[in-house]
Structure formats: structure tokens, C-alpha cells
Coordinates of C-alpha atoms in Angstrom, one line a residue:
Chain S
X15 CA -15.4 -36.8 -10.5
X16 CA -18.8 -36.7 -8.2
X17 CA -21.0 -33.9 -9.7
X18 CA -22.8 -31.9 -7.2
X19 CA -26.1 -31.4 -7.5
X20 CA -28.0 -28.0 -8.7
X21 CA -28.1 -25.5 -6.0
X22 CA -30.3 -23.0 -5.8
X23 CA -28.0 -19.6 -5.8
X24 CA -30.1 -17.1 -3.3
X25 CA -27.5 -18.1 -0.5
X26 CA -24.4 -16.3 -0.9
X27 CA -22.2 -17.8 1.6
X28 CA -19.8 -16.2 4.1
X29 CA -16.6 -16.6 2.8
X30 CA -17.6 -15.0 -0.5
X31 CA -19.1 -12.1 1.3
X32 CA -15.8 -12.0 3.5
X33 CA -13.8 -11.5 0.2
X34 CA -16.0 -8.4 -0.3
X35 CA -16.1 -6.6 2.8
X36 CA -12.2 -7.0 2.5
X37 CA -12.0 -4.9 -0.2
X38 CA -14.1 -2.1 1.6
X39 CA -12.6 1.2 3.0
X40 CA -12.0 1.3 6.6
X41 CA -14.4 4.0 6.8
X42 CA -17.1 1.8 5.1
X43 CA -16.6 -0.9 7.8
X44 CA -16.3 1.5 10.9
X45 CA -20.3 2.0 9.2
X46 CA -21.2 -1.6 8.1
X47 CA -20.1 -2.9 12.1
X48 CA -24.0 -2.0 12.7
X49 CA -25.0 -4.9 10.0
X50 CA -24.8 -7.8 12.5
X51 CA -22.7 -9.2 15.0
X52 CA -21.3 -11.4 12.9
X53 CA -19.7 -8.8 11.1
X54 CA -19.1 -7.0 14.1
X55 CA -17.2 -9.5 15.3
X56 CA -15.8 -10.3 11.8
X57 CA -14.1 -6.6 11.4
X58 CA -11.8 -7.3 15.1
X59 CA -10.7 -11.0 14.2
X60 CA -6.7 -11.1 13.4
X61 CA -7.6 -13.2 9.7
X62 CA -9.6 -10.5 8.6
X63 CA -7.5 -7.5 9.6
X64 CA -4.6 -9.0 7.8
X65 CA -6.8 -9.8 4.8
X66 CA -7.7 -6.9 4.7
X67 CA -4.2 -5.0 5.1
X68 CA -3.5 -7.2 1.8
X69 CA -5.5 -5.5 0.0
X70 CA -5.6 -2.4 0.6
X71 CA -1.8 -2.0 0.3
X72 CA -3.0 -2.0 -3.2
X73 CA -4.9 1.2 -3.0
X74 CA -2.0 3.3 -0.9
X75 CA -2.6 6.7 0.8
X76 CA -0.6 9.2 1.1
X77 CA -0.3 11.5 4.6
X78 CA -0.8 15.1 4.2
X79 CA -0.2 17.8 6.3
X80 CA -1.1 21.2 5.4
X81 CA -0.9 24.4 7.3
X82 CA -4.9 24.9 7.7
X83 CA -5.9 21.1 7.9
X84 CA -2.6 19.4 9.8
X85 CA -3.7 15.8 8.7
X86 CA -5.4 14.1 5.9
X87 CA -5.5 11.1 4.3
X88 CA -5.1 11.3 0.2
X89 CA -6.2 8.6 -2.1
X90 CA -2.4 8.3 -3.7
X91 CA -5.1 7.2 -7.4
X92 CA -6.1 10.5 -7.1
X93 CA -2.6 11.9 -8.4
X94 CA -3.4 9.9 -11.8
X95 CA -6.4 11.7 -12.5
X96 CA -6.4 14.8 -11.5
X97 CA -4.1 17.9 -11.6
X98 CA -6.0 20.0 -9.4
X99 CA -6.7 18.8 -5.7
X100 CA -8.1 21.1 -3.2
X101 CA -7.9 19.2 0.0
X102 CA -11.3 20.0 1.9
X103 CA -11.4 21.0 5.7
X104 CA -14.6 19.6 6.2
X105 CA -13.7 16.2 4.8
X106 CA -14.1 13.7 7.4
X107 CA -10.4 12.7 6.5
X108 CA -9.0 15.5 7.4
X109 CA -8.0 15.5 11.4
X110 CA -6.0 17.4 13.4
X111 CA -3.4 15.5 14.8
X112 CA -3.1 16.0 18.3
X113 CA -1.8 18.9 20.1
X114 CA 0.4 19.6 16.7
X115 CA 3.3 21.3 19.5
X116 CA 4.7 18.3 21.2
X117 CA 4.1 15.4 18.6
X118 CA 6.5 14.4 15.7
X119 CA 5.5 11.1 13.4
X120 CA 8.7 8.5 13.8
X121 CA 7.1 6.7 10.7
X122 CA 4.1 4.4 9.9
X123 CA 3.5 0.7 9.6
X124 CA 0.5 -1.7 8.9
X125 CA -1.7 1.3 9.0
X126 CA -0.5 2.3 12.2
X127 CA 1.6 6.1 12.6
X128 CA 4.3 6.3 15.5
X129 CA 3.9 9.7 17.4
X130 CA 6.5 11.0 19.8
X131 CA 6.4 13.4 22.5
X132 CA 9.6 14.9 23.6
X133 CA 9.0 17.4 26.3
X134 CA 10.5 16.4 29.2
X135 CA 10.6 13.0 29.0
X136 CA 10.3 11.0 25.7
X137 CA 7.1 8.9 25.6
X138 CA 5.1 7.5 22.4
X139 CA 1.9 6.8 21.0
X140 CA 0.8 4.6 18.2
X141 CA -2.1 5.9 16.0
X142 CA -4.3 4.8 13.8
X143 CA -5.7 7.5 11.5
X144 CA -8.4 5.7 9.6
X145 CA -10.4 4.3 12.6
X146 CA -9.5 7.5 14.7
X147 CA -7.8 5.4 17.4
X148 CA -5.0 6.3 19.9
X149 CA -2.8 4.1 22.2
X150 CA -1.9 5.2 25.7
X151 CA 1.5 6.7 26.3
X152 CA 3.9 4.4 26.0
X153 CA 7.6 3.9 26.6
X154 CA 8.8 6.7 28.1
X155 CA 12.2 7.0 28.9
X156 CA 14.6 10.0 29.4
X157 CA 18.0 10.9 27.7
X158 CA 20.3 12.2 29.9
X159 CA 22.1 14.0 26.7
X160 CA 21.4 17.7 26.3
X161 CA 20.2 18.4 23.5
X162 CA 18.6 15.0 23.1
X163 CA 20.5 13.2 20.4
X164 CA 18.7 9.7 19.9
X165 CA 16.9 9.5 16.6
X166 CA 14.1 7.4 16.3
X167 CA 12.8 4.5 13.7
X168 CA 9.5 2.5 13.6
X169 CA 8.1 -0.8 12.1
X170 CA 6.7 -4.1 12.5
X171 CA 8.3 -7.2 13.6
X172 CA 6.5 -10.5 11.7
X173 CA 8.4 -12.7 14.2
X174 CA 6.9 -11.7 17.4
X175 CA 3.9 -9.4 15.8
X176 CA 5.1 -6.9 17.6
X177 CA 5.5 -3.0 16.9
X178 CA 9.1 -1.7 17.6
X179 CA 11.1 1.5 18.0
X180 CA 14.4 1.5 17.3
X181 CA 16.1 4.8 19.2
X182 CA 19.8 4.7 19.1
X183 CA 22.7 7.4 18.7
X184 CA 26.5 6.8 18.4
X185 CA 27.4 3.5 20.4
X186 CA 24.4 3.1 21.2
X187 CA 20.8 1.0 20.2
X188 CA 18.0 0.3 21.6
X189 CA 14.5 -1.5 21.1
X190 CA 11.3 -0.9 22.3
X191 CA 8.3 -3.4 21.4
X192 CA 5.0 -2.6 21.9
X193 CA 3.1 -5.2 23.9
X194 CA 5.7 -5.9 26.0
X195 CA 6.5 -2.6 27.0
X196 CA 10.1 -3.0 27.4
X197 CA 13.2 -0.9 26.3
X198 CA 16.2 -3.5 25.8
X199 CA 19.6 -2.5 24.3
X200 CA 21.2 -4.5 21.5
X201 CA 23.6 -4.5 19.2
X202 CA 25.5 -1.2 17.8
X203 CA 25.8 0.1 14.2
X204 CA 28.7 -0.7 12.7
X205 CA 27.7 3.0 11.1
X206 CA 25.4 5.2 12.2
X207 CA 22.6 6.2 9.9
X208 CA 22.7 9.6 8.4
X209 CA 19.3 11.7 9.1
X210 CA 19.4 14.1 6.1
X211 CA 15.9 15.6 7.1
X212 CA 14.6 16.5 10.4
X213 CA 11.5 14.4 9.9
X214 CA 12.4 11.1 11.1
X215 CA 10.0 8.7 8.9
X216 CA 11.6 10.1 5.6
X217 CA 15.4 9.3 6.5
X218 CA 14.0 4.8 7.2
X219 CA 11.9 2.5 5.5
X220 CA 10.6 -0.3 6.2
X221 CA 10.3 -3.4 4.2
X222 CA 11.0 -7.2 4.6
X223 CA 10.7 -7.2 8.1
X224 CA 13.8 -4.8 8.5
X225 CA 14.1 -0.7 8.5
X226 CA 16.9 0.6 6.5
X227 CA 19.3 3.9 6.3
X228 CA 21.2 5.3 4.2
X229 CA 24.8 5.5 6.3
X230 CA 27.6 7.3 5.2
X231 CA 30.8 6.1 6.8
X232 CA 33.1 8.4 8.5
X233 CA 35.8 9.9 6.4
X234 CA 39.1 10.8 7.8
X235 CA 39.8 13.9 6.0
X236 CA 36.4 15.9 6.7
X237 CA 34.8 17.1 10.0
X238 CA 32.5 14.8 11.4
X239 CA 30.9 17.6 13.2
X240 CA 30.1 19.2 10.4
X241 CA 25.7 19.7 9.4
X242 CA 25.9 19.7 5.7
X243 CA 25.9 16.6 3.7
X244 CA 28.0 17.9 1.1
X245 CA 30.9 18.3 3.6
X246 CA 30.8 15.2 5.1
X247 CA 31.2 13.3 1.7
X248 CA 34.5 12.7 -0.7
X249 CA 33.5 9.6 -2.7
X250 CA 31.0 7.2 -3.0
X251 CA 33.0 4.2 -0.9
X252 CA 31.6 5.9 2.5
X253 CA 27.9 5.2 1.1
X254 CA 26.7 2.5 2.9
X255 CA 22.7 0.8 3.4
X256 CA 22.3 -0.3 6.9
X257 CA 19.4 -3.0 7.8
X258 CA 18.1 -3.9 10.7
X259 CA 16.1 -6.8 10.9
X260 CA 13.2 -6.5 13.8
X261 CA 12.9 -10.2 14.0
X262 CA 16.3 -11.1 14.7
X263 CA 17.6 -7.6 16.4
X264 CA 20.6 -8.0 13.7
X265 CA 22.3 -5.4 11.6
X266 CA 23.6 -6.0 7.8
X267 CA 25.6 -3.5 5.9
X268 CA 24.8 -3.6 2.0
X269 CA 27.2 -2.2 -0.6
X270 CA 25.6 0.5 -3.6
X271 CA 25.0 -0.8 -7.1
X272 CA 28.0 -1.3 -8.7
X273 CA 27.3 1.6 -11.3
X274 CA 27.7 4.1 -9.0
X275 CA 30.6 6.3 -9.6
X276 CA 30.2 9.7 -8.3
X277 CA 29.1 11.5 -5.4
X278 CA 25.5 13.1 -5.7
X279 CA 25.0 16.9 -5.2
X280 CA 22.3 16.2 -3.0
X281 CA 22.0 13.1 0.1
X282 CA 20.8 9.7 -1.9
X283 CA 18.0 8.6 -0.3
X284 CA 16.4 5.4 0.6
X285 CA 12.4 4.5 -0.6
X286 CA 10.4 1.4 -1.1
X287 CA 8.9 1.5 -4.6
X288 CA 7.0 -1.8 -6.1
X289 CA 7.6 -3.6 -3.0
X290 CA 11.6 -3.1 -3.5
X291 CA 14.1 -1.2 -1.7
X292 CA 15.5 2.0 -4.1
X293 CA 18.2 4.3 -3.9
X294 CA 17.8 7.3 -5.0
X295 CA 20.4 10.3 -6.3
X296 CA 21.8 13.2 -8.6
X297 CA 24.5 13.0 -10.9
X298 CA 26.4 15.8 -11.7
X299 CA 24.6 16.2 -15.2
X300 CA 21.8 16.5 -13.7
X301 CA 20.5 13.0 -13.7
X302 CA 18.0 11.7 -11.0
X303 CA 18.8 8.0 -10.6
X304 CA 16.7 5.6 -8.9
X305 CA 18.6 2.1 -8.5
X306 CA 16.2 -0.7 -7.2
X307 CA 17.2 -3.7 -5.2
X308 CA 15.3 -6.5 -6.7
X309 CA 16.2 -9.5 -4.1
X310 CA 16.0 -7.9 -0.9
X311 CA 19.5 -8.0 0.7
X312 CA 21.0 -9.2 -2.3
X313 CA 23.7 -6.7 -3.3
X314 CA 24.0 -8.1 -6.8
X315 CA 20.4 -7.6 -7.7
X316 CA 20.6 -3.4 -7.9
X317 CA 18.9 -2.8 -11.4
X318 CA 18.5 0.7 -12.6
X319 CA 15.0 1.5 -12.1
X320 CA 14.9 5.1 -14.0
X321 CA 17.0 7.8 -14.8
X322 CA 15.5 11.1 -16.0
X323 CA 17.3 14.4 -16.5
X324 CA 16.6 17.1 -13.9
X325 CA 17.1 20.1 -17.0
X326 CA 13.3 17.8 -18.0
X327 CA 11.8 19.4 -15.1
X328 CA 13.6 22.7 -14.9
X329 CA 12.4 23.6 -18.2
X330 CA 8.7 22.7 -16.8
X331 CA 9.1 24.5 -13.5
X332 CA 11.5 27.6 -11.7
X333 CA 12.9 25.8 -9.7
X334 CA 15.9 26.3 -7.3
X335 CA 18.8 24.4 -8.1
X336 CA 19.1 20.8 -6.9
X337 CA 16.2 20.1 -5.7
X338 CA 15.3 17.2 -3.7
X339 CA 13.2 14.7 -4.8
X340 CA 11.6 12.0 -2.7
X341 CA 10.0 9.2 -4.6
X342 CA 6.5 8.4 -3.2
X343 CA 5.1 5.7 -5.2
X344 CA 4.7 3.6 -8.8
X345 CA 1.7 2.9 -9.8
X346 CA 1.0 -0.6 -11.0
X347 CA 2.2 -0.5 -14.8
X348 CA 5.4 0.7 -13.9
X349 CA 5.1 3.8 -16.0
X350 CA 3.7 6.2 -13.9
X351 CA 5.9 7.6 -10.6
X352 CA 4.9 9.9 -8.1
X353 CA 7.4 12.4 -6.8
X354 CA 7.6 15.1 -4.5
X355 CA 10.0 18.2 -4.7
X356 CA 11.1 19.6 -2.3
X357 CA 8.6 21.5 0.1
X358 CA 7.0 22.5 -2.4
X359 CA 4.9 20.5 -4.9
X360 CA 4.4 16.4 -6.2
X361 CA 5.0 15.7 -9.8
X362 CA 3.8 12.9 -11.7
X363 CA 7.0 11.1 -13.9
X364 CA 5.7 9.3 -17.1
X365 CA 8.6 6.6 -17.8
X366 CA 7.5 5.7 -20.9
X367 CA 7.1 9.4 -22.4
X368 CA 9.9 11.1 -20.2
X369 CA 7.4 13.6 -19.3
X370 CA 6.8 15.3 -16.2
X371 CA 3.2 16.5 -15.2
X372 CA 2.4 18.8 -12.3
X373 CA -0.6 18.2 -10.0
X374 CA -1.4 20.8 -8.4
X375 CA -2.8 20.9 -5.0
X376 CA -3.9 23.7 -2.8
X377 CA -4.3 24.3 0.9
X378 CA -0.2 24.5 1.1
X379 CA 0.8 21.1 1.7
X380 CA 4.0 20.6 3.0
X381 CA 5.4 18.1 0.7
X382 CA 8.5 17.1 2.1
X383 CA 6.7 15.7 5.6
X384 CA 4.1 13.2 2.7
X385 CA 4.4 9.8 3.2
X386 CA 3.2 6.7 2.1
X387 CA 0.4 5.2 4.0
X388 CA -1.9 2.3 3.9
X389 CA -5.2 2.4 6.0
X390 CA -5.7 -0.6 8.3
X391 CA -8.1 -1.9 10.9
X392 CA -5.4 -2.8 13.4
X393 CA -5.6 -1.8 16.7
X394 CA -3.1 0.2 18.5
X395 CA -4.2 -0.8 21.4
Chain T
X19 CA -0.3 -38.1 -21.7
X20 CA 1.0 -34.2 -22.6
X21 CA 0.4 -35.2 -26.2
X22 CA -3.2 -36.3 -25.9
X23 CA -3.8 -33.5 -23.7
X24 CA -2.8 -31.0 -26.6
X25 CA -4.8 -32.8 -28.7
X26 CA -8.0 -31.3 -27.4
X27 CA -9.3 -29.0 -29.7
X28 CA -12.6 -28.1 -28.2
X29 CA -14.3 -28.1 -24.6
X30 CA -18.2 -28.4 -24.4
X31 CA -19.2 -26.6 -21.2
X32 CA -23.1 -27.4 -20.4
X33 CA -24.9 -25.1 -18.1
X34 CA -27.0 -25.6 -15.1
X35 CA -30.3 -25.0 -18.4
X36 CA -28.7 -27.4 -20.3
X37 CA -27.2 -24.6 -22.9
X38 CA -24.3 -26.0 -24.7
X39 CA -20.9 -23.5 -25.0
X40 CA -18.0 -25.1 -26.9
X41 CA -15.1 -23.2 -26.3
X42 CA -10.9 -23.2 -27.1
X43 CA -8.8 -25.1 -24.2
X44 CA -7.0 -21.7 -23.8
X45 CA -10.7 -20.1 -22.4
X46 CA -11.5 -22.7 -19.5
X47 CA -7.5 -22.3 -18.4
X48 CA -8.6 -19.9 -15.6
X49 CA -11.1 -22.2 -14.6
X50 CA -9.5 -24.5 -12.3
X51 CA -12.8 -26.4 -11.6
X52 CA -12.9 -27.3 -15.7
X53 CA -9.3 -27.8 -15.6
X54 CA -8.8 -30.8 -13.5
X55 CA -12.4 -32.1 -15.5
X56 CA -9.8 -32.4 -18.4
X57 CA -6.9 -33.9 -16.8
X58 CA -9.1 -36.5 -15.5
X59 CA -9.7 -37.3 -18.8
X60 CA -7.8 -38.2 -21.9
X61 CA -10.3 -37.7 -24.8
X62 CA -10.3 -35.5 -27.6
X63 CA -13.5 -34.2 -27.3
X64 CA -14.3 -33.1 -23.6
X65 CA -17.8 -32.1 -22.6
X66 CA -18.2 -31.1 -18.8
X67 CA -21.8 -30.1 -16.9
X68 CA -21.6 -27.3 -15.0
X69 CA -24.6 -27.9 -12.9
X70 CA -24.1 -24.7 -10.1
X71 CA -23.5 -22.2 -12.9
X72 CA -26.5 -20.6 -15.3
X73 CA -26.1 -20.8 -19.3
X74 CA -26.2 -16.5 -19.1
X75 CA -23.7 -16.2 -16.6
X76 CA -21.4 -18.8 -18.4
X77 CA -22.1 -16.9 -21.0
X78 CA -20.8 -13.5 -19.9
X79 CA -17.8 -15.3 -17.7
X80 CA -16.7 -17.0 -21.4
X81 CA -17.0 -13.4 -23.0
X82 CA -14.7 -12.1 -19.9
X83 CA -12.2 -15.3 -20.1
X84 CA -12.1 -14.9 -23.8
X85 CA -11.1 -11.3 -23.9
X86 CA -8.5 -11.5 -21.1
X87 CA -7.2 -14.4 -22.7
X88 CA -6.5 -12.4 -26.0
X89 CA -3.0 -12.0 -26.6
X90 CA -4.0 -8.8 -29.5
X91 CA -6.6 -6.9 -27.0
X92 CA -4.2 -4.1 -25.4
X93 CA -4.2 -4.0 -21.4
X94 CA -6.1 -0.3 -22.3
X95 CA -8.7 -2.4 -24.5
X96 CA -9.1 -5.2 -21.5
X97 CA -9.4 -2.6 -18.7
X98 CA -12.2 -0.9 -20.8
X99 CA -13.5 -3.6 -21.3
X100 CA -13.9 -4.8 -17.5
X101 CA -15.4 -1.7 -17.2
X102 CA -18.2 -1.7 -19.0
X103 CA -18.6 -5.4 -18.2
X104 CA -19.2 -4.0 -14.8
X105 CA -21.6 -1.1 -15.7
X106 CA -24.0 -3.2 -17.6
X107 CA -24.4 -5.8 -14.6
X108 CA -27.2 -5.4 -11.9
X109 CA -26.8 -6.3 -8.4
X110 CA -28.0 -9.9 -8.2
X111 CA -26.0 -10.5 -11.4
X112 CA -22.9 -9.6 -9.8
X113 CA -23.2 -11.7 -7.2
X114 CA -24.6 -14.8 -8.8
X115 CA -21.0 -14.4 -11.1
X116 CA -19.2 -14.5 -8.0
X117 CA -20.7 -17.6 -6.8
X118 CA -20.2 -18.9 -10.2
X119 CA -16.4 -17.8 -9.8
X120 CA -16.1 -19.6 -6.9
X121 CA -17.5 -22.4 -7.9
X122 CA -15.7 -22.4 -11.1
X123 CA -12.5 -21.7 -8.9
X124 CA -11.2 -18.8 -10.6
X125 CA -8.9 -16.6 -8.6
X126 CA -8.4 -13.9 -10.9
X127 CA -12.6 -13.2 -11.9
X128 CA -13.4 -13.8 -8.0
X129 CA -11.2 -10.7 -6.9
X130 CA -12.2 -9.1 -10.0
X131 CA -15.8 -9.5 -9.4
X132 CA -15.5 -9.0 -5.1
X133 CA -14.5 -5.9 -5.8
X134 CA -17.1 -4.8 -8.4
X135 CA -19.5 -5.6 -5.5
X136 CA -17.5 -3.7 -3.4
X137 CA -17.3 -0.8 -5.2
X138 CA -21.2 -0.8 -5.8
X139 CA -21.2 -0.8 -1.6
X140 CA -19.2 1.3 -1.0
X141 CA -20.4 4.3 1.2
X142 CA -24.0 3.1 1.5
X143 CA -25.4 3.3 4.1
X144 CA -25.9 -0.1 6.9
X145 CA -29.9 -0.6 5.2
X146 CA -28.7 -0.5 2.0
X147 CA -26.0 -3.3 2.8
X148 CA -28.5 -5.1 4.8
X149 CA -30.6 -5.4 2.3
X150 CA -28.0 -6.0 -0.4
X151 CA -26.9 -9.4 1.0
X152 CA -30.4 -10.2 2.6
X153 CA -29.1 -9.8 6.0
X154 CA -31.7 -9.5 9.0
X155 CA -30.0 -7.5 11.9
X156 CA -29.8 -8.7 15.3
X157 CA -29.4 -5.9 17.5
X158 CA -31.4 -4.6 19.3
X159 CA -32.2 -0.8 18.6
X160 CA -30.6 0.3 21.5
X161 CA -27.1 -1.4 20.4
X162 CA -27.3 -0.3 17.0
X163 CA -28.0 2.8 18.6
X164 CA -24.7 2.8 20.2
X165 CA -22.5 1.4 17.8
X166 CA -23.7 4.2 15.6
X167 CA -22.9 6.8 17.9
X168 CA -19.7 5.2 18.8
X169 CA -17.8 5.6 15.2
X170 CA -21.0 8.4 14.5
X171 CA -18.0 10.3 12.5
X172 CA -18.3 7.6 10.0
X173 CA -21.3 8.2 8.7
X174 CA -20.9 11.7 8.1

């Protein structure tokens, strides 16, 4: 082997300096575009943006809405450290979202959030919080159906690196991808997904290039009109996970793990934890179960992720019965889950003591609309 | 070939100063640049210049490599310890270690140091950055002018 000879090491060269800037907050960057043109130029080009994206999945956000400041963006390591948070209305991060009446979020993706207007017609925006920029109006299209009854998901297609909105209703699907503008129909649902909340981005995930449900399927002896979850379900053979994959336009139907045996007080919900799809429920003693899919799409792979007893967190906190929780994120040991209850408050789970810690945070957050986000410099453009 | 390779009990490192570092096969592992030195060769005693990396800074990335390498340290004890292995670094010494990293090729120290540096730039402001990495602008006042006032919520 050749050696090279001693370099003098003033020069720091560009793809070192590249690794750095990657790391950097978007807000940072929106700042450092004055260095040069170089990095000017650098902060729009597609390797960086994705670079970028990489890593700061690592430091996730979380979205917060709050009756005085509507929208902020909330350092999800913040939850580890501290157990009091006032959010402040003069923090840059905080922004109203626009014209809070006719929008709703569908979900977010890649650092971008889905907004919909549904007035007269329905027509959608994508957003991107962190570098304050807004699409045009986008895809409009009208349903004929009084009250409206098409329910909306959102993600990213790696195939065609394309946004998409899936909209569909009983019999009925329908695909819209941004860049090409177009609404096309394709297959049905062999079940339709069940939307426990009103808040369309917490009843999907995305992961794998797909956005999954949780479906329940139709049972003969109950009313399928009927609101309530708990009337619409006998046992646990109506569960069902639907997937749609964005790249191929397909459906998949996915069986629950194999040790569920009883139908849970409260709708199981779907999350993405650790990079893997979970499945989250109640027992009837009281157990909060979270069942993770290991191998994407691989029905044998469910592993019981955690299992803590609800009467843990009564005893900590007044709570009304049953509560809903909606699991927000692990941090990176594995020990540590983030929670939130209800509309309420966000816990902190310690696996590895059983304990539950409160943060508290002020300003009225409404913790049943949080999500998880991770700040991007992709256009939505 | 696997045989002789375990055979190696000690690596002599020799910085770009000529100071001499023998270290444990299981320390250079991380260092790819090292690693395929040694499968080159099949002696017992392996002694490889470094001529792009200083005898202080292979210094301090051995102390790093040895403590990560530690099966007894704790994660609690390592992350502590990258910690104040950060703190006690200046500016020109973190990024001297992450040329050294990348000439070295080590993944793990590269990210661990690129991000050190990007913590210490974090929310500084564009002259401060500028003159961090000796960078001489090249707009013109008006366009940086422009640019500022463009994402001017940024820099509040």
C-alpha cells in the first residue's frame, strides 16, 4: 500500500463540511444559506435534502397545537429532561397555522404536513413547517355525498418520489400524487379502515413505503351503522391491518399477533415505534399492550413490545376510566416511551423500572391532535 | 491466514511527528484505514505510519477507541465520557479529528465528531460560521442583503 504524503490540515474539504451542515437544524441552514453560494446551492440539491432527512429522523419533533399558540414544533429530547415545559408564544417555532377554520392536517411525511380544505369543494395543501413554506392549492375535487364521507390518508411514494393522498370511502379509492396533479381511482379495500378519531393523521401511519389502518371487518350480528367502537366489535377475528403500498397502488390484509385473545375496551390502534409497525390495546385487566411487527408485512414476526398495567398509572393520576393512550415515540435505548393520554397530558413510560413520569406542559395542549414529526428541507413546491 | 492474523498481539501506529502508539488489535478495529494495513500483511508485529494524522490527535482518537471498545465501561460511563471528550476540545481540534477520522475511515468517530462541530455551530450567526471554516463570502452585499431578509424570521 502507497503512502500518501503529509498534508498540511488547514483545508477542510467539502465533503467533510457537508457531513456537518447535515446535522444542522433547518432553522440553522435557512440562516447559514447567506455563507456562500455554494452552500446556497448545496441546502436545494436532492443528495443533501435526503442526507439530511436521515439524520434528523434521529432527532424527531413532535407537532403541537395549543389553544393560544395553534402550532409549534417540540424537540420530542425535550420530554427526557424536563417535566415542566411552558411552550412560548414568541418562540419563532410557534406559528399559526393558517386560517385554523377551514384546515384540518391529513398527516405528515418527509417533513412535509398535508392540509385540507373542505368548504365547498375539497382542495389541499402541502406544508412545510420548519422552512415556513406552502404549496398552492392543489387537487381539488368535489364529493357529491352529503355529508362528505371520504376520509383522507397521506404519505410518500419512494417509487415515483411522489406525495400521495389516498381519499376513499366504502367501494371506493382513490389516489392523488402530487406533481402530477392527477386524481386516479384504483383498487377497493377489501375492508374499509376504521377512523376511531376525527383527526385523520392519528387513525394511518406511514412506514415502508405503505400507510396502514387498523380495519375491523363487518360483523353480522351488530349494526354497522352504529358510532361507537365497542358496538361494532364481538371478537378479535374482525381485527384486521390493512396496507397500502404507494408504489404499487396494492392493498395487503395482515392478521394480529397470534396472542391476541380478547377484545380491547378501547379501539387498538396502529403507530410506528423504532422504525416498526405496533399495535396497540387494553385488556380487560387493565393491561396496555403494545405488539410490534418486527419484519414489515411479515405476520409471524409480532413480538410483544411492552405490557404495562393501566392500575400503574391510575394510582399516579385521576384519571377517567379507560383512557386512551397513543404511543408517540421510543427513545433510542428502548427504555424510555413517550405517551400521550387522552386530551389531556403525555407521560413518559420507563420499561425497565415500570414507572410512569408525568411531564407537565402548560399552554393547554391538546394532546390527542400531537404527532410525530421530523423537520425537512423538502420543498412542497 | 485467520490464524496468523490472531496472532498479532500488538499494532505500532506512528504519527505524522513520528510519536510511536502501540496499541491492542481490538483498538485500530474501527479504523478501517489501519485495518486493511494489517490484512495486507501477515506479520506478528505490525507497525503502520500514519503520515496525515498528528501524534496528539492519535492520541486522544486511541483514548476514544479504547473506551468505546471496553466491554466493562457502562453505555452511562461511555456517553459521559464522549461528553467531556467534547467539552475539553477547541474548535480547530475538532475539526483536525474529523479529518483525521476521515482519513482513518472511521464511520462511527466521523458522525460522532460532525456532530460535535455541529452542535458547537449551531445558532451562530452566518460571521461566526464564515469564519469557523475560513469561508470568504461571495455575495455581494446587496444579495446577502436579500437572502437575509427573505428567511429574516430565521434569525430572530
Amino acid at each position: 500500500m502507497s503512502i500518501s504524503p503529509v498534508m498540511p490540515l488547514s483545508e477542510i474539504n467539502d465533503d467533510l463540511i457537508t457531513e456537518v451542515l447535515a446535522m444542522l437544524t433547518v432553522k440553522s441552514l435557512m440562516q447559514l444559506k447567506c455563507v456562500c453560494k455554494s452552500w446556497y446551492s448545496l441546502f436545494s440539491e436532492p443528495f443533501f435534502i435526503k442526507m439530511h432527512l436521515k439524520r434528523s429522523s434521529r432527532n424527531p419533533y413532535l407537532t403541537l397545537y395549543s389553544r393560544y399558540t395553534l402550532f409549534n414544533l417540540f424537540p420530542m429530547r425535550h420530554l427526557l429532561k424536563t417535566h415542566r415545559v411552558t411552550l412560548d408564544n414568541h418562540d419563532p417555532n410557534c406559528q399559526l397555522l393558517m386560517d385554523k377554520n377551514s384546515h384540518r392536517i391529513i398527516g405528515s411525511c418527509n417533513g412535509l404536513i398535508c392540509l385540507i380544505s373542505s368548504q365547498v369543494n375539497f382542495f389541499f395543501y402541502l406544508w412545510n413547517p420548519a422552512t415556513r413554506s406552502l404549496s398552492q392549492t392543489l387537487g381539488s375535487f368535489t364529493d357529491p355525498v352529503s355529508p362528505p364521507n371520504f376520509k383522507f390518508s397521506f404519505g410518500y411514494d419512494n417509487l415515483t418520489h411522489r406525495f400521495k393522498v389516498v381519499a376513499f370511502r366504502p367501494n371506493e379509492v382513490r389516489v392523488f400524487s402530487f406533481g402530477d396533479n392527477v386524481w386516479r381511482n384504483i383498487q377497493c379495500f377489501p375492508t374499509d379502515p376504521y377512523f376511531y378519531s376525527s383527526i385523520c393523521h392519528k387513525n394511518c401511519v406511514y412506514l415502508s413505503n405503505s400507510l396502514v389502518w387498523v380495519a375491523l371487518r363487518p360483523n353480522d350480528f351488530v349494526d354497522s351503522s352504529c358510532y361507537h367502537w365497542k358496538d361494532l366489535i364481538l371478537n378479535v377475528d374482525q381485527y384486521v391491518i390493512v396496507s397500502l403500498d404507494l408504489g404499487t397502488e396494492t392493498n395487503t390484509q395482515w392478521l394480529l399477533p397470534r396472542g391476541l385473545d380478547e377484545v380491547s375496551p378501547v379501539m387498538p390502534i396502529v403507530s410506528v415505534l423504532m422504525d416498526c409497525l405496533c399495535f396497540s390495546y387494553y385488556t380487560k385487566g387493565n393491561d396496555f399492550v403494545i405488539w410490534q411487527m418486527r419484519q414489515f408485512g411479515i405476520e409471524e414476526s409480532w413480538t410483544k413490545f411492552l405490557n404495562f398495567n393501566h392500575q400503574n398509572v391510575h394510582r399516579v393520576y385521576s384519571c377517567a376510566w379507560h383512557s386512551q393512550f397513543y404511543p408517540l415515540h421510543v427513545f433510542e435505548n428502548g427504555d424510555t416511551l413517550i405517551l400521550a393520554r387522552n386530551q389531556e397530558q403525555v407521560i413518559r413510560y420507563n420499561k425497565r423500572h415500570n414507572r410512569v413520569y408525568e411531564t407537565r406542559i402548560t399552554n393547554n395542549i391538546y394532546w390527542y391532535l400531537a404527532n410525530q414529526f421530523v423537520e425537512s428541507l423538502v420543498s412542497p413546491c | 491466514m485467520a490464524a496468523e492474523k490472531s496472532s498479532i498481539k500488538i499494532i505500532t501506529l506512528i504519527a505524522a511527528d513520528g510519536s510511536v502508539f502501540e496499541v491492542e488489535p481490538n483498538i485500530v478495529k474501527e479504523m478501517k484505514t489501519v485495518q486493511s494495513y494489517i490484512d495486507e500483511l501477515d506479520q506478528n508485529t505490525v507497525s503502520i505510519p500514519l503520515p496525515n494524522v498528528f501524534g496528539n490527535d492519535l492520541a486522544m482518537i486511541i483514548e476514544y477507541c479504547k473506551k468505546h471498545a471496553s466491554e466493562e465501561e457502562t453505555k452511562e460511563a461511555k456517553e459521559e465520557f464522549d461528553f467531556e471528550f467534547v467539552k475539553r476540545m477547541k474548535s480547530d481540534d475538532k475539526l483536525r479529528l474529523l479529518q483525521a477520522a476521515s482519513y482513518l475511515n472511521m464511520e462511527s468517530f466521523l458522525q460522532f465528531m460532525a456532530k460535535a462541530i455541529a452542535a458547537e455551530i449551531e445558532n451562530q450567526s452566518v460571521e461566526f460560521v464564515r469564519d469557523y471554516f475560513q469561508i470568504e463570502s461571495d455575495f455581494t452585499p446587496e444579495e446577502e442583503a436579500e437572502l437575509r431578509k427573505e428567511n429574516e424570521w430565521a434569525f430572530k
